[in-house]
Coordinates of C-alpha atoms in Angstrom, one line a residue:
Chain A
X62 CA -187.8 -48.1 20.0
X63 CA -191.0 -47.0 18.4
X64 CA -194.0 -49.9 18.3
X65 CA -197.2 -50.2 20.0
X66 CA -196.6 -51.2 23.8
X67 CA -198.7 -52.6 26.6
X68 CA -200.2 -49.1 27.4
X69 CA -201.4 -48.2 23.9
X70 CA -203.3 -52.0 23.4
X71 CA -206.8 -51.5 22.5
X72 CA -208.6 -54.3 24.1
X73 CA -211.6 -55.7 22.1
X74 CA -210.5 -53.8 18.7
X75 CA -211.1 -56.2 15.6
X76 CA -207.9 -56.2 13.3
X77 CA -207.9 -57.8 10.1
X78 CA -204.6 -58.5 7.7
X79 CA -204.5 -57.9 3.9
X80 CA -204.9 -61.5 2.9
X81 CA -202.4 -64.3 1.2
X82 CA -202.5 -66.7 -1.3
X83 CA -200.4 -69.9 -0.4
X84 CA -198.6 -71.3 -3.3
X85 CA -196.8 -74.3 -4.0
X86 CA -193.3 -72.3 -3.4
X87 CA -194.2 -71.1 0.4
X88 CA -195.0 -75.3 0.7
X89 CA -191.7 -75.9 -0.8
X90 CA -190.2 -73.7 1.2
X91 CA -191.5 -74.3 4.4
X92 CA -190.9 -78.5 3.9
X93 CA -187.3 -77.8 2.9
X94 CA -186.5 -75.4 6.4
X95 CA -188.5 -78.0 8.6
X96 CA -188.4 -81.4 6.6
X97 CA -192.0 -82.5 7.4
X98 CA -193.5 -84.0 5.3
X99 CA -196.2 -83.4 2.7
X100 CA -199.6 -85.5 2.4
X101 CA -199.6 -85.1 -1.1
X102 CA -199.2 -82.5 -4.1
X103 CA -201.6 -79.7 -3.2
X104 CA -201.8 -80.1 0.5
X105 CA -200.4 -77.1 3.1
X106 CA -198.8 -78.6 6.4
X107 CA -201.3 -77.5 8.9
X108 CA -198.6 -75.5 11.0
X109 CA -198.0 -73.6 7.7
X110 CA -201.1 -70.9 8.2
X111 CA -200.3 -70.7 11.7
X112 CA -196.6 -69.2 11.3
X113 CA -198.6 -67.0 8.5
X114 CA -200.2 -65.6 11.4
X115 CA -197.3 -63.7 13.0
X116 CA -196.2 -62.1 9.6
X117 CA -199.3 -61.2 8.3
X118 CA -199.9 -59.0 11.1
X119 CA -196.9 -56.8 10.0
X120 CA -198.3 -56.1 7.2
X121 CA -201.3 -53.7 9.0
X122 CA -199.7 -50.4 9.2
X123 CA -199.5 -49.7 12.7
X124 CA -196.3 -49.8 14.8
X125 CA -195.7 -53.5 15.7
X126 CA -196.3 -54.8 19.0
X127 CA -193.3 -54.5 21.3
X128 CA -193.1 -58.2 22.0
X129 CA -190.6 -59.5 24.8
X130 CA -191.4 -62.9 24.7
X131 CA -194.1 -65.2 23.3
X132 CA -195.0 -67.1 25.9
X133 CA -197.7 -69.7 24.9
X134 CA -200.4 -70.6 22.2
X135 CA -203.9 -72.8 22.0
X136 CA -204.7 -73.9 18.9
X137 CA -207.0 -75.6 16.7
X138 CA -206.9 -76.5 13.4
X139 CA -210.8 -76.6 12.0
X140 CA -210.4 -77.6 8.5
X141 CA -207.5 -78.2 5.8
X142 CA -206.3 -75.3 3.7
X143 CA -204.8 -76.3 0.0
X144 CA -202.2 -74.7 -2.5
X145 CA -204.4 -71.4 -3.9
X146 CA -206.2 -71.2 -0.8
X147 CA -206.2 -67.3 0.1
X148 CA -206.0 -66.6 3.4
X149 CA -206.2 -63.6 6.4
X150 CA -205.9 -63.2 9.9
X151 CA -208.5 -61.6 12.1
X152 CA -207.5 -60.7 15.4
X153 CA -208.4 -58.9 18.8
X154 CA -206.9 -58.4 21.8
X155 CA -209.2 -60.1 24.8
X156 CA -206.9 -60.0 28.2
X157 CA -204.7 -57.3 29.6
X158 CA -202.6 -58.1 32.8
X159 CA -199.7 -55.4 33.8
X160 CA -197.2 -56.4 35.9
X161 CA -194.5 -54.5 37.4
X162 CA -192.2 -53.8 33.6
X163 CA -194.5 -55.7 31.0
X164 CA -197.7 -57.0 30.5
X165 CA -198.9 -59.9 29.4
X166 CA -201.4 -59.5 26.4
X167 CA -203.5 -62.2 25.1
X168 CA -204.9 -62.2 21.8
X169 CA -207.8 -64.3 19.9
X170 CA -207.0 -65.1 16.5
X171 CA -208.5 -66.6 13.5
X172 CA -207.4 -67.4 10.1
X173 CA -210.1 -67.4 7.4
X174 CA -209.6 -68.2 3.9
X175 CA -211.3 -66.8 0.2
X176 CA -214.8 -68.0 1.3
X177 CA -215.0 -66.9 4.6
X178 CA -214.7 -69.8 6.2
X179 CA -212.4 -69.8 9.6
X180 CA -210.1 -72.6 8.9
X181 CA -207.9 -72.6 12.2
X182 CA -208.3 -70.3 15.4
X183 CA -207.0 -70.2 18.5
X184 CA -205.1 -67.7 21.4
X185 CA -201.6 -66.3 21.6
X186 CA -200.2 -64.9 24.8
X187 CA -197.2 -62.6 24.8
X188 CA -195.2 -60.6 27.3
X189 CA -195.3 -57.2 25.8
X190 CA -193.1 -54.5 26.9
X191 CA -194.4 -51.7 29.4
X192 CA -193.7 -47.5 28.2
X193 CA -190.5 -46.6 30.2
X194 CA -189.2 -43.0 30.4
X195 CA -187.3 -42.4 27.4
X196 CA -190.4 -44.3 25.5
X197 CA -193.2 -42.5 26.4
X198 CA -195.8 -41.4 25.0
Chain B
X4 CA -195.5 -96.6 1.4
X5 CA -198.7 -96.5 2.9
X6 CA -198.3 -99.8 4.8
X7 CA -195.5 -98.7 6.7
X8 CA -198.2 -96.1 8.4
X9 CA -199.1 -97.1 11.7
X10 CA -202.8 -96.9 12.5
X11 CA -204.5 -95.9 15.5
X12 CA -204.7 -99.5 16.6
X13 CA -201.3 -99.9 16.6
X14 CA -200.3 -96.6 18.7
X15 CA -199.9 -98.1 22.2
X16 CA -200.2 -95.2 25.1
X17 CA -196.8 -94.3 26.8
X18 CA -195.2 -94.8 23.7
X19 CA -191.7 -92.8 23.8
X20 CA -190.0 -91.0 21.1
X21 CA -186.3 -89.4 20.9
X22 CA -185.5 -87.7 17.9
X23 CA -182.1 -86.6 16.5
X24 CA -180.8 -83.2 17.4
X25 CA -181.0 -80.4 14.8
X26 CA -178.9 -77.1 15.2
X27 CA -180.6 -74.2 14.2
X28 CA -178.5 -71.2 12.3
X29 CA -178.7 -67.9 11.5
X30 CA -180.0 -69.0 7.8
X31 CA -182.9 -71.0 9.2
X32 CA -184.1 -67.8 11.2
X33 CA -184.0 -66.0 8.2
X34 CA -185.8 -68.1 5.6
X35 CA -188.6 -68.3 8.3
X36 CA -188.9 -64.8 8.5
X37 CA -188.8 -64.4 4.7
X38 CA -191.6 -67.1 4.9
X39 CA -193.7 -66.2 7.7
X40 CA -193.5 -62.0 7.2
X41 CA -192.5 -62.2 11.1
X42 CA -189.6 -59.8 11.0
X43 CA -190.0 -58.7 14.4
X44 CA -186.3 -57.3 16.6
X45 CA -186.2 -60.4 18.3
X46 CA -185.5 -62.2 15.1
X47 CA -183.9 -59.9 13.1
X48 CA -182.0 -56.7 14.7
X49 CA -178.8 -58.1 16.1
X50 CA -177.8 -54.6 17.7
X51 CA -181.5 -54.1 19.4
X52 CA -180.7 -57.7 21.0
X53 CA -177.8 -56.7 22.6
X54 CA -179.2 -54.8 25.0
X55 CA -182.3 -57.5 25.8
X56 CA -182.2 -59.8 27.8
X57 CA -181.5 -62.9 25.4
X58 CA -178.2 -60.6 24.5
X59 CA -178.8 -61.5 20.7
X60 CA -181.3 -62.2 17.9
X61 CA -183.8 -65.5 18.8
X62 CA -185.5 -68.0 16.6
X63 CA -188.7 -67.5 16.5
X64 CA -191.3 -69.7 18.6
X65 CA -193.2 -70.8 15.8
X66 CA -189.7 -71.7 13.9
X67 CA -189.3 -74.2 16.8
X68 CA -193.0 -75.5 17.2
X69 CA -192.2 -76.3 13.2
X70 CA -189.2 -77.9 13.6
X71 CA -190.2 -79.9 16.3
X72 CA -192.7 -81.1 14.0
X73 CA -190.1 -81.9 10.9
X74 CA -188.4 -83.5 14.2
X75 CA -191.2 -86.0 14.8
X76 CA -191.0 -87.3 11.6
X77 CA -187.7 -88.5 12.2
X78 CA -188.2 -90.0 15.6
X79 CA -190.8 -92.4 14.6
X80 CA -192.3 -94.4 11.8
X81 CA -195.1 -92.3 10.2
X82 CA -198.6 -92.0 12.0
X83 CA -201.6 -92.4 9.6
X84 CA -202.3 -89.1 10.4
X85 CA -206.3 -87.4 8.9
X86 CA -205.6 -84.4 10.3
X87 CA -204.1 -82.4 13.0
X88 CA -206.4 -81.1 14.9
X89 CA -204.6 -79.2 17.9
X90 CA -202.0 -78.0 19.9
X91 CA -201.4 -76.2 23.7
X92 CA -197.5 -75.0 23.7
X93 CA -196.2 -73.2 26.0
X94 CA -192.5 -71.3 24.9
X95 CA -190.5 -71.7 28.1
X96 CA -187.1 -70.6 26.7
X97 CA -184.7 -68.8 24.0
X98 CA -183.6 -71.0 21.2
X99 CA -180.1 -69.3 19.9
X100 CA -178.6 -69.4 16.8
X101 CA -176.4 -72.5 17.1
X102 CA -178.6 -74.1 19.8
X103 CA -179.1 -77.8 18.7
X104 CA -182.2 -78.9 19.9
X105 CA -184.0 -82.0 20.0
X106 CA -187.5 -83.9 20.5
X107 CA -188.8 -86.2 23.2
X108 CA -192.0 -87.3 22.6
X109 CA -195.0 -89.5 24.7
X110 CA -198.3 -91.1 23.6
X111 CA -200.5 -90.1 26.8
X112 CA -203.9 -90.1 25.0
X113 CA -206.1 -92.6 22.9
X114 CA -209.9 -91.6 22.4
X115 CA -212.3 -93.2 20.3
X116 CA -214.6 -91.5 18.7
X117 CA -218.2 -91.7 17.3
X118 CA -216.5 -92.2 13.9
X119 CA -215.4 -95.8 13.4
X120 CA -212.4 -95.3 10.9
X121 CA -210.7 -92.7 13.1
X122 CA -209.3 -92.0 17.0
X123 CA -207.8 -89.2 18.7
X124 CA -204.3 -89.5 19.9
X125 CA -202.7 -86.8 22.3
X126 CA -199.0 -86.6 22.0
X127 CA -196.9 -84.8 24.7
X128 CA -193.9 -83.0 23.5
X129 CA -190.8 -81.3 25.0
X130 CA -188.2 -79.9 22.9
X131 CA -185.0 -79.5 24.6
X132 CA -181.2 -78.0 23.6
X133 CA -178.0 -79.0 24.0
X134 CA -177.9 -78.6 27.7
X135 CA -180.8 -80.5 28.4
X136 CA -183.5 -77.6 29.1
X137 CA -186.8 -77.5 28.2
X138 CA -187.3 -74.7 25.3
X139 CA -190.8 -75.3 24.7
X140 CA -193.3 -78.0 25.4
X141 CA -196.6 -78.8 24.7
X142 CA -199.8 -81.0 23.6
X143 CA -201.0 -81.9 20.1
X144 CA -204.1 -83.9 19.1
X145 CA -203.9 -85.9 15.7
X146 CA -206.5 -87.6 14.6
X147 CA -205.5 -91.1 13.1
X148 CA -206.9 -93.7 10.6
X149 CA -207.8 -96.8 12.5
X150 CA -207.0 -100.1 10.8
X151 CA -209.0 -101.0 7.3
X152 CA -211.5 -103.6 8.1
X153 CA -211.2 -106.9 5.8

């Protein structure tokens, strides 16, 4: 399977996503699948720019992370973000730990919106799959 | 509606929720990755899944922490919720299409804070499936109106 895995992680290399402007349909959308519900009109349910996140980082061309299992997150959410908010995902890799046929990879994250402003942040930890013969390098 | 909200003051600690069960399907793993961009194997190759060790596709961790949250909703009467503020969550299982999983919910924090109108409550949070196990658990903070003041 092509993708990046545990060997080829750049630790302490600063990605950033193209960015995303949240509109009243993604809102729609995303009460319908989950039925939470809204605070009002123009709002964005705070777990909304978190599952962003994920998906925006397919949109950097690079092969995508060969991902095993996600295994935890910390998160904070610093301030609200509103329908027509545009926002990105800045990333970096701060942990590497092998083990014996993965590694567990843990990742700062931040999502910013059109001013600049970082408007949640917090840390992912995934198992990410370790080069085996027929996938190396 | 908004007098049907509960306020800070009236969120007593060990408070425990149960919510309905909810079965997730193929469709809901697929609008999420239409939504979230996520369209990593684990969610979307059915053959590449075969060979892992789930044996087939998985909803995606952040599908579940946001049905959990839909899930809360129907387990209790409304919060007055200002904001959340934060979660730790921990992903300690595969949720399968056709897995029907469910919420269980405790109050085990109240903190006032320096502003009078507001406190922080800390809600602890397993979501289980239909066998009983523990998928994915967690903490959130929310921070809640307190009472209006006559």
């Amino acid at each position: 399977m092509t993708g990046s895995y545990f060997e080829d992680v750049p630790l302490e290399h600063v990605e950033e996503t193209p960015g995303l402007t949240i509109t009243s349909a993604h809102v729609a959308i995303y009460l319908g699948l989950t039925r939470e519900l809204a605070a009002d009109g123009g709002a964005v349910p705070d777990v909304l720019p978190l599952c962003f996140t994920t998906g925006l980082g397919w949109r950097v061309p690079k092969p995508p992370l060969v991902v095993l299992a996600f295994m935890g997150l910390d998160w904070q959410v610093l301030r609200s973000v509103r329908v027509g908010d545009t926002i990105m995902s800045r990333s970096r890799v701060v942990t590497k730990r092998p083990m014996r046929d993965a590694g567990v990879v843990v990742e700062e994250r931040e999502v910013v919106d059109q001013r600049g402003e970082v408007v949640q942040r917090g840390r992912f930890t995934y198992l990410v799959a370790k080069r085996t013969k027929e996938t190396k390098a | 509606m908004g007098e049907l909200r509960r306020y800070f003051d009236d969120i007593e600690l060990g408070e425990e929720y149960e919510s309905p069960g909810r079965t997730v399907t193929e469709a809901d793993i697929v609008i999420f990755a239409g939504l979230s961009g996520d369209y990593n194997v684990l969610h979307t190759d059915a053959e590449i899944m075969k060979q892992s060790i789930f044996g087939e596709r998985i909803a995606h961790g952040l599908l579940g922490l946001a049905i959990q949250a839909g899930l809360f909703t129907r387990a209790t009467q409304a919060y007055a919720t200002l904001a959340f503020v934060g979660l730790r969550w921990k992903f300690k299982g595969p949720i399968k299409i056709g897995d029907t999983i469910r919420l269980r919910a405790k109050v085990i924090g109240k903190k006032e804070i320096p502003k009078p109108d507001r406190g922080l409550v800390t809600v602890q949070r397993s979501v289980l499936n239909q066998r009983g196990e523990v998928v994915q658990e967690g903490e959130t903070d929310l921070m809640i109106e307190r009472r209006p003041r006559p």
